[in-house]
Coordinates of N, CA and C and ligand atoms in Angstrom, one line a residue:
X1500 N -182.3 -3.4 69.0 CA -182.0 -3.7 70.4 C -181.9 -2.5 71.3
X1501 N -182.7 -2.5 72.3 CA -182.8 -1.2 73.3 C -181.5 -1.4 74.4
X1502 N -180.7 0.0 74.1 CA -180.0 0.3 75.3 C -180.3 1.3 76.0
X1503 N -181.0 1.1 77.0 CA -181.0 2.9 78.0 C -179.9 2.7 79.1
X1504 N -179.1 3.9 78.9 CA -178.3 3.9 79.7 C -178.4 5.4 80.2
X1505 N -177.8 5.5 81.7 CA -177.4 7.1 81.8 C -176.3 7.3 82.0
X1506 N -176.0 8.7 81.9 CA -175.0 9.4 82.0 C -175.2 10.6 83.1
X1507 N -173.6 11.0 83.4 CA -173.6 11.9 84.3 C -173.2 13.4 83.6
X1508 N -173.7 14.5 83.4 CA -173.5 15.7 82.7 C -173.2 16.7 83.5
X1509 N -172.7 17.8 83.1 CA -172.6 18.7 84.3 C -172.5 20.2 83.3
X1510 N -173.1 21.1 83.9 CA -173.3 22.0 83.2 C -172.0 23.3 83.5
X1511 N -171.1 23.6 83.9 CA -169.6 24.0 84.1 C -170.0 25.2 84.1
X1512 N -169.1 25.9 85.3 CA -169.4 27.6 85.8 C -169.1 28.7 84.8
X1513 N -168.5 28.3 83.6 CA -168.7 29.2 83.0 C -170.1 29.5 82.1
X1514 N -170.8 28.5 81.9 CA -171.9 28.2 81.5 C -173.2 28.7 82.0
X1515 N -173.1 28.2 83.6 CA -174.1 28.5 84.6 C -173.9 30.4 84.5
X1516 N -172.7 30.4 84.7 CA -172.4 32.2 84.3 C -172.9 32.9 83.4
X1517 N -173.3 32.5 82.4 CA -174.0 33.0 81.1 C -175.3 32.9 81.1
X1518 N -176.1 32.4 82.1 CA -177.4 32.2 81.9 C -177.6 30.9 81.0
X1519 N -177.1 30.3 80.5 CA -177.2 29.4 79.8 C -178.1 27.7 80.3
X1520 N -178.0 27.6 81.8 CA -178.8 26.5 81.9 C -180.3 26.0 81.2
X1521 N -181.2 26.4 80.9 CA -182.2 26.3 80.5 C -182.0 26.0 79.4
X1522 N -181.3 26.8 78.3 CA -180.8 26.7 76.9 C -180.0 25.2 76.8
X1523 N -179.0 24.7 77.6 CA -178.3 23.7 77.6 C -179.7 22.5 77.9
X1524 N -180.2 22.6 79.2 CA -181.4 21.9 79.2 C -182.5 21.6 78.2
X1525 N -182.8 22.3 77.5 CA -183.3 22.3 76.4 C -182.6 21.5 75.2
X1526 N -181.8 22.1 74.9 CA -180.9 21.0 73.8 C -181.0 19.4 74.5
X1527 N -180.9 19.4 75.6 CA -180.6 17.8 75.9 C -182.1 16.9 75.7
X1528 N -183.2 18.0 75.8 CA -184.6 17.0 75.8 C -184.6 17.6 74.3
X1529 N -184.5 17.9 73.4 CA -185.0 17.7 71.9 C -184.1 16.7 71.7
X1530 N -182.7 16.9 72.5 CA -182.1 15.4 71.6 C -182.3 13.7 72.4
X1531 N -184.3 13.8 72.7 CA -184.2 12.3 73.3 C -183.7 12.1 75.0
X1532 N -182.9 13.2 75.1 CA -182.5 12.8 76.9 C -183.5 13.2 77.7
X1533 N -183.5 12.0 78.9 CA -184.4 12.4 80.1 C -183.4 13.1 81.0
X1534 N -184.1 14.2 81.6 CA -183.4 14.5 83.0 C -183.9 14.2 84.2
X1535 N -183.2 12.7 84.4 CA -183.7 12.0 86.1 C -184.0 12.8 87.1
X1536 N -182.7 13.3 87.0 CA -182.4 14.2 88.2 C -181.5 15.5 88.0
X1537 N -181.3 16.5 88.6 CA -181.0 17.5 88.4 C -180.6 18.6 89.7
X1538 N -179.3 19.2 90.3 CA -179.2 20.3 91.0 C -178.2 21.1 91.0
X1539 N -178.6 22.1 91.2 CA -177.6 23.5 91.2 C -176.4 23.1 92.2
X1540 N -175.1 23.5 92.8 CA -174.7 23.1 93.2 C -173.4 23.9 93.5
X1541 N -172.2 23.8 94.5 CA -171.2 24.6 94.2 C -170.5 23.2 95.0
X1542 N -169.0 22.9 94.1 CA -168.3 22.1 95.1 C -167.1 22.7 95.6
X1543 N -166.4 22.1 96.7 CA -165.1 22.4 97.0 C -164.3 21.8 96.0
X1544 N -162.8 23.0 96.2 CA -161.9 22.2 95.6 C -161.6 20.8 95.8
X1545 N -161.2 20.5 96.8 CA -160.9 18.8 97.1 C -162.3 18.2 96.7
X1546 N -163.4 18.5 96.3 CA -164.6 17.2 95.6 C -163.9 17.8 94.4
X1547 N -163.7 18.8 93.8 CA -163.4 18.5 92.3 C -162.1 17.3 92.2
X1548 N -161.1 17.9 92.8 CA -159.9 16.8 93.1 C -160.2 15.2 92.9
X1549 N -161.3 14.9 93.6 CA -161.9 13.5 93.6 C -162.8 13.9 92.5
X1550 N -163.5 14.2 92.0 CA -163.7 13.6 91.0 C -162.9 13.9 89.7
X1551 N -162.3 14.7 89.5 CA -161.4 14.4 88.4 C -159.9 13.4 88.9
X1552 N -160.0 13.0 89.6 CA -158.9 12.1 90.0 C -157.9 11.3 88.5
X1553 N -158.9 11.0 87.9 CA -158.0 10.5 86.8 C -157.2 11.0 86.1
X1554 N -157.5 12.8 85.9 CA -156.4 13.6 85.5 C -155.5 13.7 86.5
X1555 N -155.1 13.8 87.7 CA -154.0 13.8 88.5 C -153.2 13.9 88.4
X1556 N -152.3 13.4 87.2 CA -150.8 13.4 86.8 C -150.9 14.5 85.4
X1557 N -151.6 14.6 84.9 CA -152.0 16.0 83.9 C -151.9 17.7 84.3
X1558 N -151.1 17.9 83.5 CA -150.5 19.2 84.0 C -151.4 20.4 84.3
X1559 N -152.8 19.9 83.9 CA -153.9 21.1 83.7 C -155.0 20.4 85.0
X1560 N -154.2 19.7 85.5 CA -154.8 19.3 87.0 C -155.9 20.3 87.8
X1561 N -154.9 21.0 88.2 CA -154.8 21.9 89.4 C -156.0 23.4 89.0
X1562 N -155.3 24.0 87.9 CA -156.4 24.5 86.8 C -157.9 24.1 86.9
X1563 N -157.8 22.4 86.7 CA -158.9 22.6 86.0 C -160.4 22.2 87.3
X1564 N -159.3 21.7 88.6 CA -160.0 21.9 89.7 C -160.3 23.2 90.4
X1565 N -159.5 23.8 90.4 CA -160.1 25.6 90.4 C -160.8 25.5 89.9
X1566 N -160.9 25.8 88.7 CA -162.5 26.3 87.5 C -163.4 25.7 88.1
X1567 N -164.0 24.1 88.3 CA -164.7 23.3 88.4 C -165.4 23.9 89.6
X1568 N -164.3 24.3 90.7 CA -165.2 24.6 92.0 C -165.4 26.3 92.3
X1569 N -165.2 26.8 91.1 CA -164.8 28.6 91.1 C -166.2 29.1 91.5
X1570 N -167.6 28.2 90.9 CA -168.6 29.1 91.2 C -169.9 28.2 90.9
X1571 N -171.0 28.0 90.6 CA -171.9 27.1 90.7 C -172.1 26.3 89.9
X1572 N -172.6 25.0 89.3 CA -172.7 24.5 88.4 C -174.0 23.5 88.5
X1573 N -174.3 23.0 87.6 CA -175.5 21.9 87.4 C -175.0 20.8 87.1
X1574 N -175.5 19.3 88.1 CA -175.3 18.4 87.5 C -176.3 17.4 87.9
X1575 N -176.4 16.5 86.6 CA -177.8 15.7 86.3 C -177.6 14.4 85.5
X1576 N -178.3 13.6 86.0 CA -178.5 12.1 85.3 C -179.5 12.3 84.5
X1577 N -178.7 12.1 83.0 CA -179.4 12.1 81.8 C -179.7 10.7 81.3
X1578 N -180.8 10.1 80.8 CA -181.2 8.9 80.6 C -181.5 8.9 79.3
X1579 N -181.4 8.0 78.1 CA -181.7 8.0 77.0 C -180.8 6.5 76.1
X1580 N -181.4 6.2 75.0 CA -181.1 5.4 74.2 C -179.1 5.4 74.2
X1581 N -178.3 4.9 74.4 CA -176.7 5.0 74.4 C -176.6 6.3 74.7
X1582 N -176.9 6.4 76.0 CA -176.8 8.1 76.7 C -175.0 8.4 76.8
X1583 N -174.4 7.1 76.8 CA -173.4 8.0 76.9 C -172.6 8.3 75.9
X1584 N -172.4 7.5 75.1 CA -171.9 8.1 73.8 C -172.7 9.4 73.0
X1585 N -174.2 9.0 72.9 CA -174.9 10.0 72.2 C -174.8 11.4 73.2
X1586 N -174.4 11.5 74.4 CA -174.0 12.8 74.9 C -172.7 13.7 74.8
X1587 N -171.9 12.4 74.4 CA -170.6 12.6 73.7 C -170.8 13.5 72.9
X1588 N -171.3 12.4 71.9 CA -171.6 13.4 70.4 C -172.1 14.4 70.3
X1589 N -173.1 14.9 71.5 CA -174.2 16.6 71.4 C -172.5 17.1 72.1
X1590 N -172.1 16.8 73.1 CA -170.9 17.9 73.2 C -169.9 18.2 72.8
X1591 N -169.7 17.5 71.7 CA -168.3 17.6 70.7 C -167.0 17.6 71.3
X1592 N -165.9 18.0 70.3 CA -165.2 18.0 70.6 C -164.5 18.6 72.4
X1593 N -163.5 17.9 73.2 CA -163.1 18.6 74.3 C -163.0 20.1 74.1
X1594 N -161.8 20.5 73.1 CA -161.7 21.8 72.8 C -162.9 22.3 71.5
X1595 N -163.1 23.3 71.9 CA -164.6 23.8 71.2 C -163.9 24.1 69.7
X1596 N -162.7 25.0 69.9 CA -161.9 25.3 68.1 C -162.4 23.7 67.2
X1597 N -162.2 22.6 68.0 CA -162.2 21.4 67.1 C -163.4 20.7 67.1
X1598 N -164.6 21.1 67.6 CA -166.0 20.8 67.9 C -167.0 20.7 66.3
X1599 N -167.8 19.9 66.3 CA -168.6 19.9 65.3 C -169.7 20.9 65.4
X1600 N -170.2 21.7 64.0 CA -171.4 22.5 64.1 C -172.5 22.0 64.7
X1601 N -172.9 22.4 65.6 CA -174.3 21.9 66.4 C -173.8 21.3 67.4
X1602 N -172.6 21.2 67.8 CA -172.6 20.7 68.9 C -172.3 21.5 70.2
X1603 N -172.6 21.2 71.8 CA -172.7 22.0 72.4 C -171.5 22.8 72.9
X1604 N -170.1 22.2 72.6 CA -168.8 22.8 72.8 C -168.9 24.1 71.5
X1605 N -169.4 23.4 70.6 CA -168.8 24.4 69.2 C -170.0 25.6 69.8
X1606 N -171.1 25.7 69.8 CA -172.1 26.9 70.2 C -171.9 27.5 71.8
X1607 N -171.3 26.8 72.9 CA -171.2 27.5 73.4 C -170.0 27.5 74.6
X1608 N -168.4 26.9 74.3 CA -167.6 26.8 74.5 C -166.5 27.8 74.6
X1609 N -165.9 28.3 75.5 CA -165.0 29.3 75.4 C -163.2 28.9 74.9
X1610 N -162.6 28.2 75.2 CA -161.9 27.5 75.0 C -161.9 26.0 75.7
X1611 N -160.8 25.7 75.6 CA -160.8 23.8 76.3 C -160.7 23.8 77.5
X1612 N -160.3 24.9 78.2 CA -160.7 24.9 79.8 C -162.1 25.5 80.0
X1613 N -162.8 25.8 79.1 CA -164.0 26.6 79.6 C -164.9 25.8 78.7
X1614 N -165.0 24.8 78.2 CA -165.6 24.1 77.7 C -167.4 24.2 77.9
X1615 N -167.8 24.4 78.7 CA -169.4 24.4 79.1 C -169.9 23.4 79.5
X1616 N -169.5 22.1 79.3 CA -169.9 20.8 79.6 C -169.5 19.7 80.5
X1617 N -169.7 18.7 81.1 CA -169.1 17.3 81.1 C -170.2 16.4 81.0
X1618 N -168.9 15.4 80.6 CA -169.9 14.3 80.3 C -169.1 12.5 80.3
X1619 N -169.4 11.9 81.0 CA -169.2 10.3 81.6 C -168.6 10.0 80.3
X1620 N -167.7 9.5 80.4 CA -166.7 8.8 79.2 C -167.0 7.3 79.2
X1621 N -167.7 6.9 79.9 CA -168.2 4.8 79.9 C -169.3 4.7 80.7
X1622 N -169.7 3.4 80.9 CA -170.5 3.0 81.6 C -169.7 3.2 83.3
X1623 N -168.7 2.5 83.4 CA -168.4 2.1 84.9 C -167.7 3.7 85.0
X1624 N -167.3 4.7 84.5 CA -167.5 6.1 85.0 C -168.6 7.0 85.6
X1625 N -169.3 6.7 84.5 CA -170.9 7.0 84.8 C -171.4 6.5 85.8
X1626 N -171.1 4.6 86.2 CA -171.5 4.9 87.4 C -170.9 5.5 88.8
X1627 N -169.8 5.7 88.6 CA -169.1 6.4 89.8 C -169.5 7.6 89.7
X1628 N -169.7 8.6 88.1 CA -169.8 9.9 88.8 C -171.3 9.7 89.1
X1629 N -172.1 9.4 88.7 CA -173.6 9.4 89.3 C -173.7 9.5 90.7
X1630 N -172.8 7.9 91.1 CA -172.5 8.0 92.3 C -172.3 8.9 93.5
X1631 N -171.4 9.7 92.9 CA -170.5 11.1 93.5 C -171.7 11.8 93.5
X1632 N -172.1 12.4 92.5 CA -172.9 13.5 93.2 C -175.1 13.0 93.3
X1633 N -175.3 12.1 93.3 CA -176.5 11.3 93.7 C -176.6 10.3 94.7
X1634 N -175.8 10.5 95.9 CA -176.0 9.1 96.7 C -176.4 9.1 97.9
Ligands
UDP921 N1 -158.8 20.2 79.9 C1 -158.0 21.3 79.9 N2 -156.8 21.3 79.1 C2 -156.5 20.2 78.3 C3 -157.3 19.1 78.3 C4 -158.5 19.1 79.1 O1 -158.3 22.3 80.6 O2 -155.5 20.3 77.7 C5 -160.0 20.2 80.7 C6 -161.3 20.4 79.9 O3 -162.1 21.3 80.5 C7 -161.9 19.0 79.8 C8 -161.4 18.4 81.2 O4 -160.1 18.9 81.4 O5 -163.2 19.0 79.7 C9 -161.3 16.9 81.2 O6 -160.5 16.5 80.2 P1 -160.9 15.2 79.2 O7 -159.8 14.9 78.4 O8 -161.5 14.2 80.1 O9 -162.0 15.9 78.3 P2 -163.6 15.7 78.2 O10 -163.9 14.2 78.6 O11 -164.2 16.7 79.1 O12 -163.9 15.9 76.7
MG922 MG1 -163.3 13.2 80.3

């Protein structure tokens, strides 16, 4: 049975800082993902705020909206067979220490705030962040 779904990804400033976009892009089309859509981007603090809104009451709030808006980042609708779980799995673990080999936290993760990635945790997230930065 065919599920295409997408997901929302985001390639994180420390990442974009390494030169790494292409390399990240790359892994995601050998593993099956389309990239719909795709743009460079810098947000303000208050869009990170809204979109991590769900962390809000988490103490690494405030942190982790700095980082998010500190400097440029890529974000793109990835399309593929259970895109959002299976992007789960290419990004491993949150913190990279606990990440599986081959996955994109464990190769190129700095710690759990520098993680290098995001990625839509459901369907009805996915469609709000799509939303957020595609509308
Ligand atoms: N995060 C952090 N400290 C923590 C937990 C999370 O800085 O103790 C950051 C981390 O960058 C993570 C983001 O907050 O990617 C969102 O957390 P979530 O639990 O949703 O992890 P994810 O879905 O990104 O794996
Ligand atoms: Mg999450």
């Amino acid at each position: 049975m065919s599920n295409l779904e997408q997901t929302l990804s985001i390639i994180k400033p420390d990442a974009v800082e390494r030169n790494l976009i292409e390399e990240i892009k790359s892994t995601f089309k050998n593993n099956n993902f389309k990239i719909l859509k795709d743009k460079k981007i810098q947000i303000t603090k208050t869009e990170a705020e809204e979109f991590y809104k769900v962390h809000q009451t988490k103490p690494f709030y405030n942190d982790l909206c700095e980082y998010l808006s500190s400097g440029p980042i890529v974000v793109m609708i990835l399309e593929r067979e259970n895109a959002i779980s299976e992007n789960r799995k290419l990004m491993g673990a949150t913190d990279p220490k606990k990440a599986e080999e081959g996955t994109l936290r464990k190769k190129y993760g700095i710690s759990i705030d520098r993680n290098s990635v995001h990625g839509s945790d459901s369907i009805e997230n996915a469609k709000i962040e799509i939303n957020f930065f595609f509308s």
